[in-house]
Short mmCIF file of C-alpha atoms and ligand atoms in Angstrom, two decimals:
data_model
loop_
_atom_site.label_atom_id
_atom_site.label_comp_id
_atom_site.label_asym_id
_atom_site.label_seq_id
_atom_site.Cartn_x
_atom_site.Cartn_y
_atom_site.Cartn_z
CA MET A 1 11.85 18.15 -29.12
CA SER A 2 8.07 17.87 -29.46
CA SER A 3 5.50 19.63 -27.09
CA THR A 4 2.48 17.96 -25.54
CA VAL A 5 -0.47 19.47 -23.82
CA ILE A 6 -2.33 17.32 -21.26
CA THR A 7 -5.74 19.06 -21.11
CA ASN A 8 -9.14 18.45 -19.64
CA ILE A 9 -7.71 17.90 -16.10
CA ALA A 10 -10.29 18.14 -13.37
CA SER A 11 -7.86 19.01 -10.75
CA LEU A 12 -4.07 19.67 -11.20
CA VAL A 13 -1.61 19.73 -8.34
CA THR A 14 1.43 21.78 -9.22
CA ASN A 15 3.00 22.15 -5.67
CA ASP A 16 3.58 25.83 -6.71
CA PRO A 17 1.87 28.32 -4.39
CA SER A 18 2.11 31.10 -6.93
CA LEU A 19 -0.36 29.06 -9.39
CA GLY A 20 -3.86 28.35 -8.83
CA ASP A 21 -5.63 28.55 -5.51
CA SER A 22 -2.34 29.89 -3.83
CA SER A 23 -2.51 26.84 -1.38
CA ALA A 24 0.93 24.84 -0.89
CA LEU A 25 -0.61 22.49 -3.37
CA GLY A 26 -0.99 25.26 -6.15
CA LEU A 27 -4.23 23.53 -7.09
CA ILE A 28 -5.62 24.58 -10.59
CA GLN A 29 -9.32 23.20 -11.59
CA ASP A 30 -10.10 22.57 -15.31
CA ALA A 31 -6.40 22.71 -15.95
CA ALA A 32 -3.74 21.82 -18.60
CA VAL A 33 -0.16 21.03 -18.63
CA VAL A 34 2.26 21.59 -21.32
CA ILE A 35 5.29 19.21 -21.52
CA ASP A 36 8.32 20.39 -23.73
CA GLY A 37 10.83 17.53 -24.16
CA ASP A 38 11.64 16.18 -20.59
CA ARG A 39 10.36 19.34 -18.81
CA ILE A 40 7.27 21.04 -17.73
CA ALA A 41 6.97 24.32 -19.94
CA TRP A 42 3.44 25.68 -18.72
CA ALA A 43 0.74 24.91 -16.25
CA GLY A 44 -2.64 26.82 -16.06
CA GLU A 45 -6.23 26.93 -16.86
CA SER A 46 -6.95 24.60 -20.02
CA SER A 47 -8.56 27.65 -21.87
CA LYS A 48 -5.29 29.62 -21.81
CA ALA A 49 -3.10 26.74 -22.72
CA PRO A 50 -0.64 27.60 -25.56
CA ALA A 51 -0.53 25.62 -28.91
CA THR A 52 1.60 22.32 -28.94
CA ASP A 53 2.43 19.59 -31.34
CA ASN A 54 0.31 16.75 -29.39
CA ARG A 55 -2.64 16.75 -27.23
CA VAL A 56 -3.80 14.37 -24.64
CA ASP A 57 -7.28 14.39 -23.13
CA ALA A 58 -7.03 13.57 -19.29
CA GLY A 59 -10.84 12.87 -19.43
CA GLY A 60 -11.79 15.11 -16.39
CA ARG A 61 -9.16 13.07 -14.20
CA ALA A 62 -6.84 14.51 -11.68
CA VAL A 63 -3.21 15.07 -12.27
CA ILE A 64 -0.45 15.12 -9.66
CA PRO A 65 3.31 15.24 -9.59
CA GLY A 66 5.12 11.72 -9.63
CA PHE A 67 5.70 10.60 -6.02
CA VAL A 68 9.16 11.13 -4.78
CA ASP A 69 9.88 8.05 -2.62
CA SER A 70 13.11 9.30 -0.73
CA HIS A 71 13.80 6.30 1.24
CA SER A 72 13.90 2.45 0.28
CA HIS A 73 16.34 -0.38 0.59
CA LEU A 74 15.76 -2.27 -2.69
CA VAL A 75 19.05 -4.11 -3.27
CA PHE A 76 18.46 -7.40 -1.37
CA ALA A 77 17.85 -10.95 -1.73
CA GLY A 78 15.93 -13.57 0.43
CA ASP A 79 12.50 -13.76 1.91
CA ARG A 80 11.14 -12.66 5.35
CA THR A 81 7.80 -13.87 5.23
CA GLN A 82 8.28 -16.21 8.31
CA GLU A 83 9.60 -13.14 10.37
CA PHE A 84 6.53 -11.08 9.52
CA ASN A 85 4.10 -13.95 10.06
CA ALA A 86 5.78 -14.76 13.59
CA ARG A 87 5.56 -10.87 14.54
CA MET A 88 1.93 -10.63 13.29
CA SER A 89 1.32 -13.38 15.64
CA GLY A 90 2.87 -11.78 18.68
CA ARG A 91 6.41 -11.40 18.72
CA GLY A 92 8.49 -7.89 18.91
CA TYR A 93 10.77 -6.34 16.08
CA SER A 94 14.36 -5.61 16.78
CA ALA A 95 17.29 -4.22 14.44
CA GLY A 96 18.70 -7.95 14.47
CA GLY A 97 16.44 -9.15 11.60
CA ILE A 98 18.66 -7.20 9.05
CA ARG A 99 21.19 -10.16 9.46
CA THR A 100 18.93 -12.66 7.71
CA THR A 101 18.76 -10.44 4.53
CA VAL A 102 22.51 -9.91 4.87
CA ALA A 103 23.36 -13.54 4.54
CA ALA A 104 20.83 -13.97 1.48
CA THR A 105 22.16 -10.94 -0.23
CA ARG A 106 25.92 -11.92 0.11
CA ALA A 107 24.93 -15.34 -1.15
CA ALA A 108 23.18 -13.75 -4.22
CA THR A 109 24.61 -13.13 -7.82
CA ASP A 110 24.71 -9.54 -9.16
CA ALA A 111 22.17 -10.47 -11.77
CA GLU A 112 19.87 -11.74 -9.03
CA LEU A 113 20.26 -8.41 -6.99
CA GLU A 114 19.62 -6.38 -10.21
CA GLU A 115 16.48 -8.24 -11.26
CA GLY A 116 15.12 -7.88 -7.92
CA LEU A 117 15.68 -4.06 -8.00
CA VAL A 118 14.42 -3.48 -11.34
CA ARG A 119 11.31 -5.46 -10.52
CA TYR A 120 10.71 -3.21 -7.42
CA LEU A 121 11.39 -0.02 -9.55
CA ALA A 122 8.74 -1.10 -12.12
CA GLU A 123 6.36 -2.08 -9.47
CA ALA A 124 6.73 1.38 -7.71
CA LEU A 125 6.46 3.24 -11.20
CA ARG A 126 3.24 1.64 -11.86
CA GLN A 127 1.87 3.00 -8.61
CA GLY A 128 3.02 6.60 -9.44
CA THR A 129 6.43 6.91 -8.34
CA THR A 130 8.71 8.56 -10.62
CA THR A 131 11.86 9.15 -8.36
CA LEU A 132 13.13 6.65 -5.85
CA GLU A 133 16.13 6.97 -3.33
CA THR A 134 17.61 3.45 -2.53
CA LYS A 135 20.46 2.34 -0.18
CA SER A 136 23.08 -0.25 0.28
CA GLY A 137 23.30 -1.89 3.80
CA TYR A 138 22.48 -5.66 3.24
CA GLY A 139 26.24 -6.56 2.26
CA LEU A 140 28.40 -5.14 5.12
CA THR A 141 31.72 -6.13 3.55
CA VAL A 142 33.55 -3.78 1.20
CA GLU A 143 33.00 -5.86 -1.85
CA ASP A 144 29.29 -6.56 -1.00
CA GLU A 145 28.52 -2.88 -0.21
CA ALA A 146 30.20 -1.42 -3.30
CA ARG A 147 28.36 -4.00 -5.63
CA ALA A 148 25.09 -3.09 -4.24
CA LEU A 149 25.71 0.76 -4.81
CA ARG A 150 27.10 -0.18 -8.27
CA ILE A 151 23.95 -1.95 -9.36
CA ALA A 152 21.64 0.75 -7.88
CA ALA A 153 23.45 3.52 -9.47
CA ALA A 154 23.03 1.75 -13.02
CA HIS A 155 19.35 2.30 -12.71
CA MET A 156 18.65 5.47 -10.37
CA ASP A 157 20.31 8.72 -9.54
CA GLU A 158 19.66 8.86 -5.73
CA VAL A 159 21.91 6.26 -4.15
CA THR A 160 22.90 6.03 -0.62
CA TYR A 161 25.92 4.22 0.96
CA LEU A 162 24.64 2.57 4.13
CA GLY A 163 27.40 0.43 5.20
CA ALA A 164 26.36 1.39 8.81
CA HIS A 165 23.04 -0.12 8.70
CA ILE A 166 23.98 -2.77 11.61
CA VAL A 167 27.30 -3.71 12.93
CA SER A 168 28.49 -6.51 10.46
CA PRO A 169 28.15 -10.00 12.20
CA ASP A 170 31.84 -10.57 11.21
CA TYR A 171 32.74 -7.80 13.64
CA ALA A 172 30.16 -8.45 16.30
CA ASP A 173 32.97 -8.43 19.14
CA ASP A 174 34.69 -5.37 17.76
CA PRO A 175 32.30 -2.64 16.70
CA ALA A 176 35.03 -0.13 16.79
CA ALA A 177 36.79 -2.02 14.16
CA TYR A 178 33.66 -2.11 11.98
CA VAL A 179 33.31 1.74 12.35
CA ALA A 180 36.92 1.95 11.23
CA LEU A 181 36.17 -0.19 8.08
CA VAL A 182 32.97 1.80 7.22
CA THR A 183 34.98 5.12 7.47
CA GLY A 184 37.85 3.63 5.69
CA GLU A 185 38.25 1.20 3.04
CA MET A 186 34.61 0.69 2.59
CA LEU A 187 34.06 4.36 2.19
CA ASP A 188 36.58 4.62 -0.48
CA ALA A 189 35.18 1.78 -2.37
CA CYS A 190 31.47 3.12 -2.06
CA ALA A 191 31.82 6.92 -2.48
CA PRO A 192 32.19 6.71 -6.13
CA HIS A 193 28.77 5.08 -6.65
CA ALA A 194 26.80 7.12 -4.23
CA ARG A 195 25.33 10.60 -3.59
CA TRP A 196 24.58 10.28 0.13
CA ILE A 197 25.64 8.55 3.26
CA ASP A 198 23.29 7.27 5.89
CA VAL A 199 23.56 5.46 9.30
CA PHE A 200 21.07 3.64 11.48
CA CYS A 201 21.46 5.57 14.78
CA GLU A 202 19.73 3.51 17.17
CA GLN A 203 20.32 1.07 20.21
CA GLY A 204 21.50 -2.27 18.97
CA ALA A 205 22.99 -0.39 15.86
CA PHE A 206 25.22 2.59 16.06
CA ASP A 207 25.35 5.35 18.86
CA GLY A 208 25.59 9.13 18.43
CA ASP A 209 29.47 9.28 18.56
CA GLN A 210 29.66 6.48 15.98
CA ALA A 211 27.03 8.02 13.64
CA ARG A 212 28.99 11.42 13.78
CA ALA A 213 32.30 9.67 12.80
CA ILE A 214 30.58 7.87 9.93
CA LEU A 215 28.70 10.70 8.44
CA THR A 216 31.59 13.07 8.95
CA ALA A 217 33.92 10.60 7.17
CA GLY A 218 31.35 10.40 4.50
CA ARG A 219 31.08 14.20 4.11
CA ALA A 220 34.88 14.49 3.67
CA LYS A 221 34.48 12.11 0.74
CA GLY A 222 31.84 14.27 -0.90
CA LEU A 223 28.74 12.33 0.33
CA HIS A 224 25.92 14.34 1.90
CA PRO A 225 24.39 12.87 5.09
CA ARG A 226 20.89 11.56 5.92
CA ILE A 227 20.28 9.54 9.10
CA HIS A 228 17.71 6.68 10.31
CA ALA A 229 16.95 8.52 13.53
CA ASN A 230 14.75 8.04 16.60
CA GLN A 231 12.86 5.19 14.99
CA LEU A 232 12.59 2.57 17.73
CA SER A 233 13.56 4.84 20.86
CA TYR A 234 14.57 8.34 21.81
CA GLY A 235 18.26 9.05 21.07
CA PRO A 236 20.65 11.57 19.45
CA GLY A 237 19.92 10.92 15.73
CA VAL A 238 17.55 13.92 15.16
CA GLN A 239 20.07 16.41 16.93
CA LEU A 240 22.89 14.95 15.01
CA ALA A 241 21.04 15.18 11.72
CA VAL A 242 20.42 18.90 12.39
CA GLU A 243 23.96 19.59 13.72
CA LEU A 244 25.38 18.02 10.21
CA ASP A 245 22.75 19.72 8.14
CA ALA A 246 21.62 16.37 6.94
CA ALA A 247 19.01 16.51 4.10
CA SER A 248 16.77 14.34 6.18
CA ALA A 249 16.06 12.64 9.35
CA ASP A 250 14.17 9.51 8.69
CA HIS A 251 11.52 7.65 10.93
CA CYS A 252 11.42 10.52 13.62
CA THR A 253 8.93 8.32 15.63
CA HIS A 254 10.17 9.12 19.26
CA LEU A 255 11.10 12.78 19.50
CA THR A 256 11.45 15.14 22.47
CA ASP A 257 10.26 18.72 22.25
CA ALA A 258 13.90 19.85 21.79
CA ASP A 259 14.11 17.41 18.76
CA VAL A 260 11.00 19.09 17.24
CA ASP A 261 12.50 22.43 17.89
CA ALA A 262 15.77 21.47 16.19
CA LEU A 263 14.15 20.34 13.10
CA ALA A 264 11.87 23.23 12.93
CA ASN A 265 14.65 25.57 13.04
CA SER A 266 16.83 23.69 10.28
CA ARG A 267 16.82 22.77 6.83
CA THR A 268 16.50 19.00 7.66
CA VAL A 269 13.43 17.24 6.61
CA ALA A 270 11.63 14.81 9.00
CA THR A 271 10.83 11.65 6.60
CA LEU A 272 7.89 9.73 8.03
CA LEU A 273 7.60 6.10 7.16
CA PRO A 274 4.43 4.73 8.19
CA GLY A 275 4.87 1.23 6.40
CA ALA A 276 7.25 0.41 8.98
CA GLU A 277 5.10 1.26 11.98
CA PHE A 278 2.21 -0.53 9.95
CA SER A 279 4.44 -3.73 9.52
CA THR A 280 5.71 -3.70 13.03
CA ARG A 281 2.53 -2.76 14.67
CA ALA A 282 4.59 0.14 16.26
CA GLN A 283 3.44 3.48 17.34
CA TRP A 284 2.75 6.04 14.64
CA PRO A 285 4.97 8.99 14.25
CA ASP A 286 3.35 12.08 15.47
CA ALA A 287 3.18 13.93 12.02
CA ARG A 288 0.48 16.65 13.50
CA ARG A 289 3.08 17.71 16.06
CA LEU A 290 5.87 18.02 13.49
CA LEU A 291 3.58 20.12 10.90
CA ASP A 292 2.23 22.30 13.73
CA ALA A 293 5.62 23.11 14.92
CA GLY A 294 6.74 24.18 11.22
CA VAL A 295 8.84 21.30 10.44
CA THR A 296 8.99 20.14 6.78
CA VAL A 297 7.75 16.68 6.53
CA ALA A 298 8.41 13.97 3.83
CA LEU A 299 6.53 10.69 3.42
CA SER A 300 8.09 7.53 1.92
CA THR A 301 7.61 3.86 1.80
CA ASP A 302 10.99 2.67 3.60
CA CYS A 303 10.35 -0.27 1.14
CA ASN A 304 12.61 -3.15 2.61
CA PRO A 305 12.10 -6.89 2.99
CA GLY A 306 12.19 -6.76 6.95
CA SER A 307 10.10 -3.91 8.36
CA SER A 308 7.96 -2.36 5.52
CA PHE A 309 7.70 -4.52 2.31
CA THR A 310 5.46 -2.10 0.33
CA SER A 311 6.33 0.04 -2.49
CA SER A 312 3.15 1.76 -2.29
CA VAL A 313 3.23 5.71 -1.75
CA PRO A 314 -0.59 5.82 -1.89
CA PHE A 315 -0.74 3.06 0.81
CA CYS A 316 1.39 5.29 2.90
CA ILE A 317 -0.79 8.44 2.17
CA ALA A 318 -3.84 6.61 3.42
CA LEU A 319 -2.02 5.61 6.49
CA ALA A 320 -0.80 9.12 7.00
CA VAL A 321 -4.12 10.68 6.69
CA ARG A 322 -6.09 8.13 8.68
CA ASP A 323 -3.50 7.36 11.46
CA MET A 324 -1.06 10.30 11.62
CA ARG A 325 -3.61 13.02 11.19
CA MET A 326 -2.12 14.64 8.25
CA THR A 327 -4.67 16.29 6.08
CA PRO A 328 -5.02 14.76 2.25
CA ASP A 329 -3.39 17.79 1.07
CA GLU A 330 -0.52 17.65 3.47
CA ALA A 331 0.20 14.03 2.75
CA LEU A 332 0.16 14.56 -0.91
CA TRP A 333 2.46 17.43 -0.65
CA SER A 334 4.84 15.37 1.66
CA ALA A 335 5.05 12.48 -0.83
CA THR A 336 5.86 14.56 -3.72
CA ALA A 337 7.43 18.08 -3.11
CA GLY A 338 8.61 16.83 0.61
CA GLY A 339 10.21 13.85 -0.88
CA ALA A 340 12.12 16.21 -3.44
CA GLN A 341 13.17 18.38 -0.43
CA ALA A 342 14.42 15.47 1.35
CA LEU A 343 16.61 14.96 -1.65
CA ARG A 344 17.59 18.51 -2.09
CA ARG A 345 16.09 18.44 -5.42
CA THR A 346 14.33 21.50 -6.80
CA ASP A 347 13.49 20.04 -10.18
CA LEU A 348 11.32 17.21 -8.99
CA GLY A 349 7.98 16.93 -7.14
CA ARG A 350 6.30 20.00 -8.95
CA LEU A 351 4.65 20.64 -12.04
CA THR A 352 5.83 23.94 -12.63
CA PRO A 353 7.85 25.36 -15.71
CA GLY A 354 11.40 24.12 -15.59
CA ALA A 355 10.65 20.99 -13.49
CA TYR A 356 10.88 17.50 -14.78
CA ALA A 357 7.57 16.37 -16.45
CA ASP A 358 7.07 13.52 -13.98
CA LEU A 359 3.37 13.16 -13.24
CA ALA A 360 0.63 10.61 -12.62
CA ILE A 361 -2.98 10.86 -13.91
CA LEU A 362 -5.30 9.37 -11.27
CA ASP A 363 -8.63 7.38 -12.12
CA ALA A 364 -10.31 10.09 -9.76
CA PRO A 365 -11.31 13.74 -10.07
CA SER A 366 -9.20 14.68 -7.18
CA HIS A 367 -5.92 13.84 -5.16
CA VAL A 368 -8.23 13.50 -2.10
CA HIS A 369 -9.26 9.93 -3.41
CA LEU A 370 -5.79 8.71 -2.80
CA ALA A 371 -6.81 8.62 0.93
CA TYR A 372 -10.70 8.57 0.44
CA ARG A 373 -10.19 5.09 -1.47
CA PRO A 374 -7.56 3.32 0.30
CA GLY A 375 -6.12 0.25 -1.39
CA VAL A 376 -7.76 1.05 -5.00
CA PRO A 377 -5.27 1.32 -7.82
CA LEU A 378 -6.16 4.84 -8.79
CA VAL A 379 -3.04 5.59 -10.67
CA SER A 380 -3.90 5.07 -14.27
CA GLU A 381 -1.14 6.51 -16.37
CA VAL A 382 2.45 7.78 -15.45
CA TRP A 383 4.80 9.97 -17.28
CA ARG A 384 8.45 10.37 -16.41
CA HIS A 385 10.74 12.92 -18.04
CA GLY A 386 8.08 13.71 -20.60
CA ARG A 387 7.32 10.24 -21.67
CA ARG A 388 4.50 8.02 -20.87
CA VAL A 389 5.94 5.05 -19.08
CA ALA A 390 3.06 3.38 -17.41
ZN1 ZN B 401 15.29 2.54 6.28
#
């Protein structure tokens, strides 16, 4: 294994409060970071960097941890341009549009699904995302859910079984039978390929009792829960997430004070997905309220063909800062360390000794430029597990 120092960094975000300016970001000015194999070995002021085999000059640019995008739906086929176009011309969004993607995904070959996944992973990587979670949920049969997870697991570590995305159209008249399938035969076929289990807890999808049954069954098979909660309306999702110690409650757009309190007193991260509100012209989640209450917040893309077809974390950071009143520092933390926490990973989302050497070099002197210069492709180099990959 060889060691490399990246030096002449104007501003380094470590997400380690014991380093640098002792903020949550652990900012170090005029910094260097040392990579040994696939891990970070050292971070600090460049004048104090230890000797290494190789040296990379960052040229006075900023370095941040690679983005940890903890919520996406990338195994799909088909196109929903028309639906987006219609919606932007005045029609509302409901959970039903998922059926369009289900039909196209079932009709696709394994190779087509894999090709799409690989394309979106590469697209995300170029924009600084070094870890992605993704879900099944567009198959909704035993075979189609298992193959989506098998394809995902061949390319990524964080894979989520979402047989409970919506009630399968094949079971429209008998949702209880579909829940039995999701918690029975489908779960048995899917559990070997996944780390997580998720459910869309929402009017028109699954209610609180169904969601509890699904997540509890998954947990009994060794899958850890996460929930699509309180996206389109108030509901039991967030409370259920806390009750089951879910790693994350995702969306969190419609919250009562009791929901906010429950999150603040739990290990459950609130994952905000502003791409969805952007693409459906919906009300923004109140990030400020969550942060001020002491809730841990993550920021992710929700990349999916229906309600948020962006793989760009920098775009979500800009939205979070402009429209959700997160500070640029909070937004960057939530998109890196926050995402890692939503996946219960301590080896990602920070540039501190022992963590994976996953980082992005920005064409900017500071991470603040991600929100200050929205829409500008500022990610100029990406390193994953100690190797330059983009
Ligand atoms: Zn989602």
